[in-house]
Amino acid sequence: MSAEGWLKIIGLGPGSEELITPEASSALGEATDAVGYVPYVERLAPRPGLTRHGSDNREEIRRAEQALTMAAEGRRVVVVSSGDPGVFAMGAAVFEALEAGRPEWRALDIQVLPGVSAMLAASARLGAPLGHDFCCLNLSDNLKPWALIEKRLRLAAEADFAMAFYNPRSRSRPEGFARALAVLREACGEARPIMFARAISTPQESVRVTSLGEATPEMADMRTLVMVGSSLTRRFPAGREGEGEWVYTPRSAPSSEATR
């Protein structure tokens, strides 16, 4: 195994190049190989000395093994994800492959470089809906059963967290988000604010604030980050015409909340 190779797991942010960290940009500039899901790899501009290796969305472990193998051969490899690599992305997949893989892989120079997650970018657009305690759930049941998703939804609502949801609705599983909305309405009531932030920081960006009672499953797709407020979350009109609403969750909770 060459001592010159390294592997860096990086986040490309939610979409805009301005939200790629300088640390990640530096790693991209030094890399000989970039590995990732095809749309994310295609975000990287071609340049001499960089080979891009795109693969299907459900090939995370194979992709991680490919990256580890190339790094062991002496290449400088970046594994790219959108957002932050540790949030429902390639960070966990690489370490899963590392733990189960060739013993010599563990001697590699491996680093995880954080990125701006869609959750944080969406929250910033809206104000501060995640300004107090919150939780983050992946609503896809590709890698876990729906029963577990529903259990976690109910417990998060019972704990009165603000919530952020990744992968809410896809063409192959359109019914899941409808079921999630039904659970949330039952647990939180119809007045609770819900926010839909789609393709944040890209030209296709759209943001919508409504209530659980008015929300419909069609308001979300796989490019949408959904947030639901806690019982304390506030919303009010922005001061400038056409700027919509500000949403925030206060930094403190009354002592009565602990006895509810």
PDB file of N, CA, C and O in Angstrom, residues 1 68 98-110:
ATOM      1  N   MET A   1       0.840  -1.200   0.000  1.00  0.00           N
ATOM      2  CA  MET A   1       0.000   0.000   0.000  1.00  0.00           C
ATOM      3  C   MET A   1       0.870   1.244   0.000  1.00  0.00           C
ATOM      4  O   MET A   1       1.792   1.380   0.795  1.00  0.00           O
ATOM      5  N   LEU A  68     -11.742   3.195  -1.310  1.00  0.00           N
ATOM      6  CA  LEU A  68     -10.707   2.682  -0.415  1.00  0.00           C
ATOM      7  C   LEU A  68      -9.630   1.936  -1.202  1.00  0.00           C
ATOM      8  O   LEU A  68      -8.428   2.064  -0.912  1.00  0.00           O
ATOM      9  N   LEU A  98     -15.065   0.201   5.610  1.00  0.00           N
ATOM     10  CA  LEU A  98     -13.745   0.145   6.240  1.00  0.00           C
ATOM     11  C   LEU A  98     -13.709  -0.903   7.346  1.00  0.00           C
ATOM     12  O   LEU A  98     -12.761  -1.695   7.453  1.00  0.00           O
ATOM     13  N   GLU A  99     -14.753  -0.945   8.162  1.00  0.00           N
ATOM     14  CA  GLU A  99     -14.773  -1.910   9.278  1.00  0.00           C
ATOM     15  C   GLU A  99     -14.817  -3.344   8.780  1.00  0.00           C
ATOM     16  O   GLU A  99     -14.187  -4.230   9.335  1.00  0.00           O
ATOM     17  N   ALA A 100     -15.561  -3.591   7.700  1.00  0.00           N
ATOM     18  CA  ALA A 100     -15.738  -4.951   7.198  1.00  0.00           C
ATOM     19  C   ALA A 100     -14.703  -5.342   6.148  1.00  0.00           C
ATOM     20  O   ALA A 100     -14.656  -6.512   5.751  1.00  0.00           O
ATOM     21  N   GLY A 101     -13.877  -4.400   5.714  1.00  0.00           N
ATOM     22  CA  GLY A 101     -13.003  -4.639   4.574  1.00  0.00           C
ATOM     23  C   GLY A 101     -11.593  -5.083   4.917  1.00  0.00           C
ATOM     24  O   GLY A 101     -11.322  -5.600   6.016  1.00  0.00           O
ATOM     25  N   ARG A 102     -10.694  -4.866   3.984  1.00  0.00           N
ATOM     26  CA  ARG A 102      -9.312  -5.323   4.109  1.00  0.00           C
ATOM     27  C   ARG A 102      -8.631  -4.638   5.287  1.00  0.00           C
ATOM     28  O   ARG A 102      -8.733  -3.418   5.455  1.00  0.00           O
ATOM     29  N   PRO A 103      -7.910  -5.379   6.131  1.00  0.00           N
ATOM     30  CA  PRO A 103      -7.273  -4.789   7.323  1.00  0.00           C
ATOM     31  C   PRO A 103      -6.336  -3.632   6.988  1.00  0.00           C
ATOM     32  O   PRO A 103      -6.247  -2.663   7.753  1.00  0.00           O
ATOM     33  N   GLU A 104      -5.647  -3.699   5.849  1.00  0.00           N
ATOM     34  CA  GLU A 104      -4.687  -2.644   5.515  1.00  0.00           C
ATOM     35  C   GLU A 104      -5.361  -1.315   5.211  1.00  0.00           C
ATOM     36  O   GLU A 104      -4.720  -0.257   5.256  1.00  0.00           O
ATOM     37  N   TRP A 105      -6.648  -1.340   4.887  1.00  0.00           N
ATOM     38  CA  TRP A 105      -7.350  -0.087   4.644  1.00  0.00           C
ATOM     39  C   TRP A 105      -7.345   0.817   5.875  1.00  0.00           C
ATOM     40  O   TRP A 105      -7.391   2.036   5.756  1.00  0.00           O
ATOM     41  N   ARG A 106      -7.310   0.221   7.051  1.00  0.00           N
ATOM     42  CA  ARG A 106      -7.400   1.025   8.277  1.00  0.00           C
ATOM     43  C   ARG A 106      -6.168   1.901   8.501  1.00  0.00           C
ATOM     44  O   ARG A 106      -6.205   2.830   9.299  1.00  0.00           O
ATOM     45  N   ALA A 107      -5.079   1.597   7.791  1.00  0.00           N
ATOM     46  CA  ALA A 107      -3.866   2.408   7.911  1.00  0.00           C
ATOM     47  C   ALA A 107      -3.876   3.616   6.979  1.00  0.00           C
ATOM     48  O   ALA A 107      -2.957   4.445   7.015  1.00  0.00           O
ATOM     49  N   LEU A 108      -4.909   3.735   6.165  1.00  0.00           N
ATOM     50  CA  LEU A 108      -4.988   4.857   5.228  1.00  0.00           C
ATOM     51  C   LEU A 108      -5.181   6.187   5.951  1.00  0.00           C
ATOM     52  O   LEU A 108      -5.734   6.242   7.057  1.00  0.00           O
ATOM     53  N   ASP A 109      -4.746   7.242   5.289  1.00  0.00           N
ATOM     54  CA  ASP A 109      -5.021   8.606   5.753  1.00  0.00           C
ATOM     55  C   ASP A 109      -6.451   8.938   5.322  1.00  0.00           C
ATOM     56  O   ASP A 109      -6.705   9.220   4.157  1.00  0.00           O
ATOM     57  N   ILE A 110      -7.391   8.887   6.269  1.00  0.00           N
ATOM     58  CA  ILE A 110      -8.810   9.117   5.984  1.00  0.00           C
ATOM     59  C   ILE A 110      -9.293  10.305   6.796  1.00  0.00           C
ATOM     60  O   ILE A 110      -9.062  10.388   8.001  1.00  0.00           O
TER      61      ILE A 110
END
